Amino acid sequence: GNSVTQMEGPVTLSEEAFLTINCTYTATGYPSLFWYVQYPGEGLQLLLKATKADDKGSNKGFEATYRKETTSFHLEKGSVQVSDSAVYFCALSDLFSGGYNKLIFGAGTRLAVHP
Amino acid sequence: DTAVSQTPKYLVTQMGNDKSIKCEQNLGHDTMYWYKQDSKKFLKIMFSYNNKELIINETVPNRFSPKSPDKAHLNLHINSLELGDSAVYFCASSPRKGATNEKLFFGSGTQLSVL
């Protein structure tokens, strides 16, 4: 079945460090891929997305490229800030029989950035 | 105005009680969801409704009963609460079913604690 695997956290970095959070997926179709972010005490919000192979999603300095050959969608940022501290979720959305789509999440990776 | 609002934000109750969580979206979306987030932050879909019709029903105990009086509302009723039901429950909406490239809009969550 469809699934998402992302690296376990927590990831602890100093401000201005480079960030990579790995994400790989298993899907039977051609899913869209997403990164969502959850700040403390809040709901999830979309960070970026990519809907087909080789697409690059980007937002707020974060980037991720949809790699079909490696079934990956790794999240990167060149210089993290304290305000980036949050839990990051990789997710895929695929079409199922019955014509509905379902968003499947990875386990989440907590990022802590220190000054 | 909050796009997806759920109440209450916190719910503390005793084992065996029955409780409800309410969700409303003012985005005009057709599709609404309930997700459960456990203590390790893992998010799993529970239900989805499209225009008041149930379209996704994952393996959830039948003590959980969603109700959608109209497409803007999706409430979750839980009977005979158990300790394992303690979690954060998120409501979400999306414009329509089958749109795999569209993001979900999440509420801020209801933290349920069963004592």
Tab-separated table of C-alpha atoms in Angstrom:
chain	number	residue	atom	x	y	z
A	1	GLY	CA	0.000	0.000	0.000
A	2	ASN	CA	0.927	3.661	-0.139
A	3	SER	CA	3.238	4.882	2.589
A	4	VAL	CA	5.687	7.617	3.527
A	5	THR	CA	8.905	7.175	5.482
A	6	GLN	CA	10.814	10.098	6.879
A	7	MET	CA	13.877	10.362	9.043
A	8	GLU	CA	13.392	10.196	12.743
A	9	GLY	CA	14.027	13.230	14.835
A	10	PRO	CA	14.632	15.231	16.669
A	11	VAL	CA	16.979	17.169	14.450
A	12	THR	CA	18.882	19.777	16.429
A	13	LEU	CA	20.744	22.516	14.571
A	14	SER	CA	22.369	25.843	15.226
A	15	GLU	CA	21.000	28.922	13.517
A	16	GLU	CA	22.214	29.332	9.914
A	17	ALA	CA	23.032	25.618	9.577
A	18	PHE	CA	21.986	23.607	6.517
A	19	LEU	CA	18.929	21.413	6.905
A	20	THR	CA	18.007	18.154	5.216
A	21	ILE	CA	15.053	16.027	6.243
A	22	ASN	CA	14.827	12.826	4.217
A	23	CYS	CA	11.535	11.503	2.893
A	24	THR	CA	10.855	8.487	0.707
A	25	TYR	CA	7.534	7.145	-0.450
A	26	THR	CA	5.831	4.034	-1.772
A	27	ALA	CA	2.881	4.507	-4.079
A	28	THR	CA	1.062	2.499	-6.702
A	29	GLY	CA	-0.008	5.500	-8.769
A	30	TYR	CA	1.414	8.945	-9.481
A	31	PRO	CA	0.975	10.821	-6.238
A	32	SER	CA	1.386	14.459	-5.429
A	33	LEU	CA	3.930	15.091	-2.681
A	34	PHE	CA	3.759	17.631	0.122
A	35	TRP	CA	5.616	18.982	3.088
A	36	TYR	CA	3.465	20.272	5.920
A	37	VAL	CA	4.728	22.092	9.005
A	38	GLN	CA	3.220	22.110	12.485
A	39	TYR	CA	4.271	24.874	14.860
A	40	PRO	CA	3.753	24.282	18.588
A	41	GLY	CA	0.105	24.291	19.560
A	42	GLU	CA	-1.135	24.751	16.014
A	43	GLY	CA	-2.596	22.721	13.199
A	44	LEU	CA	-0.674	21.683	10.122
A	45	GLN	CA	-0.109	24.094	7.292
A	46	LEU	CA	1.219	23.464	3.827
A	47	LEU	CA	4.872	24.368	3.365
A	48	LEU	CA	5.377	23.268	-0.247
A	49	LYS	CA	4.247	20.724	-2.784
A	50	ALA	CA	5.170	19.046	-6.074
A	51	THR	CA	2.680	17.319	-8.315
A	52	LYS	CA	4.838	15.463	-10.842
A	53	ALA	CA	8.302	14.019	-11.323
A	54	ASP	CA	11.177	16.530	-11.350
A	55	ASP	CA	8.974	19.329	-10.019
A	56	LYS	CA	10.599	21.440	-7.331
A	57	GLY	CA	8.446	22.909	-4.597
A	58	SER	CA	9.768	25.918	-2.700
A	59	ASN	CA	8.580	28.304	-0.015
A	60	LYS	CA	10.187	30.428	2.720
A	61	GLY	CA	13.664	29.230	1.735
A	62	PHE	CA	12.675	25.547	1.896
A	63	GLU	CA	12.928	23.347	-1.203
A	64	ALA	CA	12.118	19.782	-2.170
A	65	THR	CA	12.384	18.016	-5.526
A	66	TYR	CA	10.097	15.163	-6.599
A	67	ARG	CA	12.466	12.349	-7.572
A	68	LYS	CA	10.605	9.462	-9.152
A	69	GLU	CA	13.718	7.370	-9.746
A	70	THR	CA	14.591	7.331	-6.047
A	71	THR	CA	10.981	7.788	-4.814
A	72	SER	CA	12.163	10.650	-2.644
A	73	PHE	CA	11.110	14.174	-1.688
A	74	HIS	CA	13.799	15.428	0.680
A	75	LEU	CA	13.300	18.795	2.360
A	76	GLU	CA	16.230	21.243	2.382
A	77	LYS	CA	16.958	24.726	3.606
A	78	GLY	CA	20.269	26.474	3.265
A	79	SER	CA	20.188	28.485	6.494
A	80	VAL	CA	17.702	27.693	9.255
A	81	GLN	CA	16.344	30.174	11.777
A	82	VAL	CA	15.087	29.709	15.318
A	83	SER	CA	11.587	30.399	13.984
A	84	ASP	CA	11.830	27.249	11.820
A	85	SER	CA	11.599	25.081	14.942
A	86	ALA	CA	8.552	22.884	14.361
A	87	VAL	CA	7.486	19.385	13.335
A	88	TYR	CA	7.732	18.693	9.602
A	89	PHE	CA	5.552	16.118	7.874
A	90	CYS	CA	6.117	14.599	4.465
A	91	ALA	CA	2.905	13.429	2.812
A	92	LEU	CA	1.548	11.983	-0.398
A	93	SER	CA	-1.864	12.284	-1.971
A	94	ASP	CA	-3.010	9.643	-4.363
A	95	LEU	CA	-6.238	8.766	-6.101
A	96	PHE	CA	-8.076	5.700	-4.874
A	97	SER	CA	-10.887	3.709	-6.383
A	98	GLY	CA	-14.126	5.572	-5.831
A	99	GLY	CA	-12.573	8.786	-7.129
A	100	TYR	CA	-11.382	10.159	-3.826
A	101	ASN	CA	-7.931	11.173	-2.729
A	102	LYS	CA	-6.328	10.511	0.608
A	103	LEU	CA	-3.404	12.327	2.217
A	104	ILE	CA	-0.978	9.900	3.863
A	105	PHE	CA	1.574	11.316	6.276
A	106	GLY	CA	5.012	10.282	7.403
A	107	ALA	CA	5.718	10.072	11.116
A	108	GLY	CA	6.918	13.664	11.368
A	109	THR	CA	10.382	15.035	12.147
A	110	ARG	CA	10.867	17.511	14.950
A	111	LEU	CA	13.349	20.287	14.201
A	112	ALA	CA	14.879	22.346	17.003
A	113	VAL	CA	17.036	25.314	16.018
A	114	HIS	CA	19.194	26.993	18.656
A	115	PRO	CA	20.606	30.526	18.520
B	1	ASP	CA	-11.985	34.697	10.139
B	2	THR	CA	-10.722	31.217	10.936
B	3	ALA	CA	-11.026	28.953	7.896
B	4	VAL	CA	-11.382	25.645	9.761
B	5	SER	CA	-12.458	25.930	13.357
B	6	GLN	CA	-12.937	23.112	15.814
B	7	THR	CA	-14.195	23.121	19.369
B	8	PRO	CA	-13.293	22.539	22.060
B	9	LYS	CA	-9.543	23.094	21.978
B	10	TYR	CA	-9.044	20.979	25.085
B	11	LEU	CA	-11.228	18.167	26.376
B	12	VAL	CA	-10.518	16.325	29.621
B	13	THR	CA	-12.917	13.557	30.578
B	14	GLN	CA	-13.262	10.273	32.413
B	15	MET	CA	-13.145	6.808	30.892
B	16	GLY	CA	-16.544	5.590	29.784
B	17	ASN	CA	-17.955	9.025	29.027
B	18	ASP	CA	-19.374	10.130	25.672
B	19	LYS	CA	-18.048	13.324	24.084
B	20	SER	CA	-18.288	15.282	20.850
B	21	ILE	CA	-15.902	17.486	18.923
B	22	LYS	CA	-17.313	19.986	16.449
B	23	CYS	CA	-15.767	21.261	13.234
B	24	GLU	CA	-16.837	23.957	10.828
B	25	GLN	CA	-15.215	25.318	7.683
B	26	ASN	CA	-16.124	28.581	5.971
B	27	LEU	CA	-14.133	27.950	2.805
B	28	GLY	CA	-16.962	26.495	0.755
B	29	HIS	CA	-15.091	23.189	0.467
B	30	ASP	CA	-16.852	19.961	-0.427
B	31	THR	CA	-14.640	17.539	1.472
B	32	MET	CA	-13.861	17.321	5.185
B	33	TYR	CA	-11.687	14.965	7.228
B	34	TRP	CA	-10.873	13.822	10.723
B	35	TYR	CA	-7.285	12.912	11.552
B	36	LYS	CA	-5.922	11.520	14.810
B	37	GLN	CA	-2.436	12.490	16.011
B	38	ASP	CA	-0.950	10.273	18.706
B	39	SER	CA	1.594	11.204	21.348
B	40	LYS	CA	4.448	10.504	18.924
B	41	LYS	CA	2.947	12.997	16.446
B	42	PHE	CA	1.914	10.279	13.996
B	43	LEU	CA	-1.090	11.406	11.951
B	44	LYS	CA	-3.652	8.945	10.681
B	45	ILE	CA	-6.819	9.598	8.732
B	46	MET	CA	-10.022	8.438	10.371
B	47	PHE	CA	-12.899	9.635	8.200
B	48	SER	CA	-13.676	11.758	5.202
B	49	TYR	CA	-16.975	13.191	4.017
B	50	ASN	CA	-17.766	14.691	0.657
B	51	ASN	CA	-20.931	16.792	0.520
B	52	LYS	CA	-22.318	15.052	3.600
B	53	GLU	CA	-21.533	11.596	2.202
B	54	LEU	CA	-19.042	9.299	3.928
B	55	ILE	CA	-16.245	8.414	1.490
B	56	ILE	CA	-13.387	7.258	3.715
B	57	ASN	CA	-13.797	5.142	6.803
B	58	GLU	CA	-10.502	3.747	8.009
B	59	THR	CA	-10.222	1.010	10.595
B	60	VAL	CA	-11.699	2.969	13.447
B	61	PRO	CA	-13.665	1.485	16.370
B	62	ASN	CA	-17.382	1.944	15.914
B	63	ARG	CA	-17.413	3.956	19.133
B	64	PHE	CA	-16.377	6.807	16.824
B	65	SER	CA	-19.242	8.170	14.784
B	66	PRO	CA	-18.848	11.146	12.471
B	67	LYS	CA	-21.851	13.256	11.526
B	68	SER	CA	-22.095	15.808	8.759
B	69	PRO	CA	-25.318	17.849	8.923
B	70	ASP	CA	-24.172	19.918	5.949
B	71	LYS	CA	-21.035	20.206	3.900
B	72	ALA	CA	-19.618	22.958	6.130
B	73	HIS	CA	-19.751	20.854	9.291
B	74	LEU	CA	-18.251	17.548	10.328
B	75	ASN	CA	-18.634	16.551	13.950
B	76	LEU	CA	-17.057	13.603	15.721
B	77	HIS	CA	-18.867	11.776	18.484
B	78	ILE	CA	-17.025	9.278	20.654
B	79	ASN	CA	-18.850	6.813	22.882
B	80	SER	CA	-17.458	4.986	25.894
B	81	LEU	CA	-14.132	6.770	25.874
B	82	GLU	CA	-11.005	4.726	26.579
B	83	LEU	CA	-7.531	5.710	27.727
B	84	GLY	CA	-6.158	4.939	24.259
B	85	ASP	CA	-8.403	7.585	22.735
B	86	SER	CA	-6.220	10.287	24.260
B	87	ALA	CA	-4.734	12.162	21.308
B	88	VAL	CA	-5.025	15.355	19.332
B	89	TYR	CA	-7.840	15.246	16.798
B	90	PHE	CA	-7.578	17.451	13.722
B	91	CYS	CA	-10.341	18.440	11.394
B	92	ALA	CA	-9.387	19.395	7.838
B	93	SER	CA	-11.043	20.352	4.579
B	94	SER	CA	-10.184	20.418	0.885
B	95	PRO	CA	-12.007	21.870	-2.096
B	96	ARG	CA	-13.242	18.574	-3.530
B	97	LYS	CA	-12.592	14.874	-3.525
B	98	GLY	CA	-10.255	13.462	-6.105
B	99	ALA	CA	-8.053	16.558	-6.252
B	100	THR	CA	-4.723	15.020	-5.378
B	101	ASN	CA	-2.729	18.211	-6.010
B	102	GLU	CA	-4.714	20.415	-3.663
B	103	LYS	CA	-3.742	21.121	-0.097
B	104	LEU	CA	-5.702	20.412	3.021
B	105	PHE	CA	-6.655	23.183	5.401
B	106	PHE	CA	-6.355	22.099	9.020
B	107	GLY	CA	-8.020	23.243	12.188
B	108	SER	CA	-5.888	23.922	15.249
B	109	GLY	CA	-6.733	20.606	16.880
B	110	THR	CA	-8.609	19.285	19.900
B	111	GLN	CA	-6.468	17.760	22.593
B	112	LEU	CA	-8.471	14.952	24.194
B	113	SER	CA	-7.268	13.555	27.511
B	114	VAL	CA	-9.069	10.525	28.923
B	115	LEU	CA	-8.405	9.904	32.608
